[in-house]
Amino acid sequence: PMEGIEKCRYDDILGLKPRGLITAMIAALGYRAASDKYATTPKVRFAREQVVRHV
């Protein structure tokens, strides 16, 4: 998730309000750059059950 987003702007751009939806969070997706200096560092991954809560 990213911080400092303008949720209302996302709502407007994506047309969420008429559908009764709001922006809760955003996440960057894509491919790693070939020059990414962190590509070989160890990563921490949590189980989905620890991160996602269905409401």
N, CA, C and O atoms as a printed pandas DataFrame, in Angstrom:
     atom_number atom_name residue_name chain_id  residue_number  x_coord  y_coord  z_coord
0              1         N          PRO        A               1    0.828   -1.204    0.000
1              2        CA          PRO        A               1    0.000    0.000    0.000
2              3         C          PRO        A               1    0.864    1.257    0.000
3              4         O          PRO        A               1    1.986    1.257    0.506
4              5         N          MET        A               2    0.338    2.289   -0.557
5              6        CA          MET        A               2    1.069    3.548   -0.658
6              7         C          MET        A               2    0.403    4.597    0.226
7              8         O          MET        A               2   -0.808    4.566    0.445
8              9         N          GLU        A               3    1.203    5.514    0.722
9             10        CA          GLU        A               3    0.689    6.585    1.566
10            11         C          GLU        A               3    0.628    7.884    0.787
11            12         O          GLU        A               3    1.250    8.023   -0.266
12            13         N          GLY        A               4   -0.129    8.836    1.316
13            14        CA          GLY        A               4   -0.182   10.161    0.725
14            15         C          GLY        A               4   -1.024   10.252   -0.530
15            16         O          GLY        A               4   -0.797   11.140   -1.352
16            17         N          ILE        A               5   -1.986    9.365   -0.703
17            18        CA          ILE        A               5   -2.825    9.406   -1.902
18            19         C          ILE        A               5   -4.007   10.348   -1.681
19            20         O          ILE        A               5   -4.445   10.551   -0.549
20            21         N          GLU        A               6   -4.512   10.914   -2.758
21            22        CA          GLU        A               6   -5.694   11.758   -2.707
22            23         C          GLU        A               6   -6.891   10.891   -3.078
23            24         O          GLU        A               6   -7.268   10.794   -4.246
24            25         N          LYS        A               7   -7.479   10.263   -2.064
25            26        CA          LYS        A               7   -8.540    9.287   -2.294
26            27         C          LYS        A               7   -9.712    9.870   -3.076
27            28         O          LYS        A               7  -10.267    9.200   -3.947
28            29         N          CYS        A               8  -10.093   11.102   -2.776
29            30        CA          CYS        A               8  -11.222   11.715   -3.483
30            31         C          CYS        A               8  -10.934   11.859   -4.976
31            32         O          CYS        A               8  -11.835   11.701   -5.799
32            33         N          ARG        A               9   -9.688   12.156   -5.326
33            34        CA          ARG        A               9   -9.323   12.265   -6.739
34            35         C          ARG        A               9   -9.435   10.912   -7.434
35            36         O          ARG        A               9   -9.924   10.827   -8.561
36            37         N          TYR        A              10   -8.986    9.863   -6.766
37            38        CA          TYR        A              10   -9.125    8.519   -7.336
38            39         C          TYR        A              10  -10.599    8.181   -7.522
39            40         O          TYR        A              10  -10.992    7.642   -8.557
40            41         N          ASP        A              11  -11.415    8.499   -6.517
41            42        CA          ASP        A              11  -12.851    8.240   -6.613
42            43         C          ASP        A              11  -13.441    8.928   -7.836
43            44         O          ASP        A              11  -14.219    8.329   -8.578
44            45         N          ASP        A              12  -13.064   10.203   -8.047
45            46        CA          ASP        A              12  -13.581   10.964   -9.189
46            47         C          ASP        A              12  -13.103   10.381  -10.511
47            48         O          ASP        A              12  -13.906   10.168  -11.420
48            49         N          ILE        A              13  -11.816   10.125  -10.626
49            50        CA          ILE        A              13  -11.236    9.624  -11.876
50            51         C          ILE        A              13  -11.813    8.264  -12.252
51            52         O          ILE        A              13  -12.086    8.003  -13.423
52            53         N          LEU        A              14  -11.997    7.402  -11.259
53            54        CA          LEU        A              14  -12.495    6.051  -11.520
54            55         C          LEU        A              14  -14.022    5.958  -11.511
55            56         O          LEU        A              14  -14.581    4.892  -11.773
56            57         N          GLY        A              15  -14.692    7.063  -11.212
57            58        CA          GLY        A              15  -16.159    7.064  -11.193
58            59         C          GLY        A              15  -16.736    6.138  -10.139
59            60         O          GLY        A              15  -17.693    5.411  -10.405
60            61         N          LEU        A              16  -16.167    6.158   -8.957
61            62        CA          LEU        A              16  -16.582    5.219   -7.921
62            63         C          LEU        A              16  -17.841    5.643   -7.171
63            64         O          LEU        A              16  -18.651    4.790   -6.808
64            65         N          LYS        A              17  -18.022    6.935   -6.933
65            66        CA          LYS        A              17  -19.133    7.404   -6.096
66            67         C          LYS        A              17  -20.503    6.954   -6.597
67            68         O          LYS        A              17  -21.307    6.483   -5.792
68            69         N          PRO        A              18  -20.806    7.080   -7.893
69            70        CA          PRO        A              18  -22.120    6.636   -8.370
70            71         C          PRO        A              18  -22.364    5.137   -8.147
71            72         O          PRO        A              18  -23.510    4.687   -8.124
72            73         N          ARG        A              19  -21.298    4.383   -7.988
73            74        CA          ARG        A              19  -21.425    2.942   -7.774
74            75         C          ARG        A              19  -21.417    2.587   -6.294
75            76         O          ARG        A              19  -21.453    1.411   -5.931
76            77         N          GLY        A              20  -21.371    3.621   -5.429
77            78        CA          GLY        A              20  -21.378    3.379   -3.993
78            79         C          GLY        A              20  -20.059    2.851   -3.466
79            80         O          GLY        A              20  -20.025    2.166   -2.443
80            81         N          LEU        A              21  -18.963    3.167   -4.163
81            82        CA          LEU        A              21  -17.645    2.676   -3.768
82            83         C          LEU        A              21  -16.731    3.844   -3.430
83            84         O          LEU        A              21  -16.971    4.974   -3.855
84            85         N          ILE        A              22  -15.676    3.563   -2.657
85            86        CA          ILE        A              22  -14.658    4.558   -2.349
86            87         C          ILE        A              22  -13.284    3.905   -2.443
87            88         O          ILE        A              22  -13.160    2.683   -2.360
88            89         N          THR        A              23  -12.264    4.723   -2.615
89            90        CA          THR        A              23  -10.893    4.232   -2.613
90            91         C          THR        A              23  -10.479    3.955   -1.181
91            92         O          THR        A              23  -10.598    4.824   -0.317
92            93         N          ALA        A              24   -9.995    2.754   -0.926
93            94        CA          ALA        A              24   -9.523    2.394    0.411
94            95         C          ALA        A              24   -8.005    2.380    0.456
95            96         O          ALA        A              24   -7.409    2.746    1.469
96            97         N          MET        A              25   -7.379    1.960   -0.631
97            98        CA          MET        A              25   -5.924    1.903   -0.702
98            99         C          MET        A              25   -5.508    1.729   -2.150
99           100         O          MET        A              25   -6.334    1.416   -3.007
100          101         N          ILE        A              26   -4.229    1.931   -2.421
101          102        CA          ILE        A              26   -3.679    1.645   -3.741
102          103         C          ILE        A              26   -2.391    0.860   -3.555
103          104         O          ILE        A              26   -1.763    0.908   -2.498
104          105         N          ALA        A              27   -2.018    0.155   -4.577
105          106        CA          ALA        A              27   -0.764   -0.603   -4.557
106          107         C          ALA        A              27   -0.146   -0.527   -5.950
107          108         O          ALA        A              27   -0.849   -0.608   -6.958
108          109         N          ALA        A              28    1.151   -0.374   -5.993
109          110        CA          ALA        A              28    1.861   -0.325   -7.269
110          111         C          ALA        A              28    2.082   -1.744   -7.784
111          112         O          ALA        A              28    2.490   -2.629   -7.032
112          113         N          LEU        A              29    1.812   -1.952   -9.060
113          114        CA          LEU        A              29    2.002   -3.254   -9.698
114          115         C          LEU        A              29    2.887   -3.076  -10.917
115          116         O          LEU        A              29    2.910   -2.009  -11.530
116          117         N          GLY        A              30    3.599   -4.103  -11.255
117          118        CA          GLY        A              30    4.427   -4.030  -12.449
118          119         C          GLY        A              30    5.604   -4.969  -12.358
119          120         O          GLY        A              30    5.621   -5.899  -11.552
120          121         N          TYR        A              31    6.582   -4.713  -13.196
121          122        CA          TYR        A              31    7.773   -5.544  -13.249
122          123         C          TYR        A              31    8.950   -4.812  -12.623
123          124         O          TYR        A              31    9.045   -3.588  -12.709
124          125         N          ARG        A              32    9.827   -5.550  -12.006
125          126        CA          ARG        A              32   11.023   -4.991  -11.379
126          127         C          ARG        A              32   11.985   -4.506  -12.462
127          128         O          ARG        A              32   12.152   -5.150  -13.498
128          129         N          ALA        A              33   12.605   -3.371  -12.207
129          130        CA          ALA        A              33   13.617   -2.846  -13.121
130          131         C          ALA        A              33   14.853   -3.732  -13.072
131          132         O          ALA        A              33   15.209   -4.253  -12.016
132          133         N          ALA        A              34   15.491   -3.897  -14.192
133          134        CA          ALA        A              34   16.699   -4.724  -14.250
134          135         C          ALA        A              34   17.792   -4.184  -13.337
135          136         O          ALA        A              34   18.634   -4.944  -12.859
136          137         N          SER        A              35   17.783   -2.883  -13.095
137          138        CA          SER        A              35   18.812   -2.258  -12.256
138          139         C          SER        A              35   18.402   -2.141  -10.784
139          140         O          SER        A              35   19.068   -1.445  -10.018
140          141         N          ASP        A              36   17.320   -2.809  -10.378
141          142        CA          ASP        A              36   16.838   -2.733   -8.991
142          143         C          ASP        A              36   17.885   -3.287   -8.034
143          144         O          ASP        A              36   18.171   -4.484   -8.043
144          145         N          LYS        A              37   18.455   -2.412   -7.206
145          146        CA          LYS        A              37   19.519   -2.852   -6.299
146          147         C          LYS        A              37   18.993   -3.729   -5.163
147          148         O          LYS        A              37   19.777   -4.377   -4.471
148          149         N          TYR        A              38   17.669   -3.754   -4.966
149          150        CA          TYR        A              38   17.090   -4.570   -3.898
150          151         C          TYR        A              38   16.596   -5.929   -4.399
151          152         O          TYR        A              38   16.025   -6.698   -3.626
152          153         N          ALA        A              39   16.805   -6.228   -5.656
153          154        CA          ALA        A              39   16.283   -7.456   -6.254
154          155         C          ALA        A              39   16.797   -8.717   -5.570
155          156         O          ALA        A              39   16.098   -9.730   -5.532
156          157         N          THR        A              40   17.989   -8.667   -5.041
157          158        CA          THR        A              40   18.570   -9.878   -4.448
158          159         C          THR        A              40   18.532   -9.887   -2.920
159          160         O          THR        A              40   19.026  -10.826   -2.297
160          161         N          THR        A              41   17.950   -8.853   -2.313
161          162        CA          THR        A              41   17.867   -8.835   -0.848
162          163         C          THR        A              41   16.735   -9.742   -0.377
163          164         O          THR        A              41   15.743   -9.903   -1.088
164          165         N          PRO        A              42   16.863  -10.338    0.807
165          166        CA          PRO        A              42   15.800  -11.202    1.328
166          167         C          PRO        A              42   14.502  -10.416    1.525
167          168         O          PRO        A              42   14.532   -9.244    1.900
168          169         N          LYS        A              43   13.390  -11.051    1.276
169          170        CA          LYS        A              43   12.075  -10.429    1.421
170          171         C          LYS        A              43   11.326  -11.066    2.582
171          172         O          LYS        A              43   11.583  -12.211    2.953
172          173         N          VAL        A              44   10.401  -10.310    3.147
173          174        CA          VAL        A              44    9.533  -10.825    4.205
174          175         C          VAL        A              44    8.142  -10.968    3.609
175          176         O          VAL        A              44    7.594  -10.006    3.072
176          177         N          ARG        A              45    7.581  -12.134    3.698
177          178        CA          ARG        A              45    6.234  -12.384    3.185
178          179         C          ARG        A              45    5.375  -12.934    4.318
179          180         O          ARG        A              45    5.775  -13.861    5.022
180          181         N          PHE        A              46    4.200  -12.356    4.481
181          182        CA          PHE        A              46    3.258  -12.817    5.486
182          183         C          PHE        A              46    2.201  -13.684    4.816
183          184         O          PHE        A              46    1.918  -13.521    3.629
184          185         N          ALA        A              47    1.628  -14.593    5.566
185          186        CA          ALA        A              47    0.538  -15.420    5.046
186          187         C          ALA        A              47   -0.663  -14.527    4.734
187          188         O          ALA        A              47   -0.907  -13.546    5.436
188          189         N          ARG        A              48   -1.397  -14.859    3.703
189          190        CA          ARG        A              48   -2.563  -14.077    3.311
190          191         C          ARG        A              48   -3.517  -13.875    4.483
191          192         O          ARG        A              48   -4.088  -12.797    4.643
192          193         N          GLU        A              49   -3.688  -14.905    5.296
193          194        CA          GLU        A              49   -4.601  -14.830    6.433
194          195         C          GLU        A              49   -4.171  -13.772    7.448
195          196         O          GLU        A              49   -5.008  -13.248    8.184
196          197         N          GLN        A              50   -2.888  -13.454    7.496
197          198        CA          GLN        A              50   -2.388  -12.438    8.414
198          199         C          GLN        A              50   -2.563  -11.020    7.867
199          200         O          GLN        A              50   -2.532  -10.051    8.626
200          201         N          VAL        A              51   -2.743  -10.902    6.568
201          202        CA          VAL        A              51   -2.777   -9.588    5.937
202          203         C          VAL        A              51   -4.178   -9.188    5.483
203          204         O          VAL        A              51   -4.563   -8.027    5.624
204          205         N          VAL        A              52   -4.943  -10.131    4.940
205          206        CA          VAL        A              52   -6.243   -9.836    4.341
206          207         C          VAL        A              52   -7.360  -10.241    5.290
207          208         O          VAL        A              52   -7.373  -11.345    5.833
208          209         N          ARG        A              53   -8.297   -9.319    5.475
209          210        CA          ARG        A              53   -9.486   -9.628    6.270
210          211         C          ARG        A              53  -10.709   -9.359    5.400
211          212         O          ARG        A              53  -10.909   -8.233    4.945
212          213         N          HIS        A              54  -11.519  -10.370    5.166
213          214        CA          HIS        A              54  -12.744  -10.222    4.378
214          215         C          HIS        A              54  -13.861   -9.736    5.292
215          216         O          HIS        A              54  -14.056  -10.256    6.391
216          217         N          VAL        A              55  -14.595   -8.724    4.816
217          218        CA          VAL        A              55  -15.687   -8.155    5.611
218          219         C          VAL        A              55  -17.006   -8.478    4.944
219          220         O          VAL        A              55  -18.063   -8.094    5.445
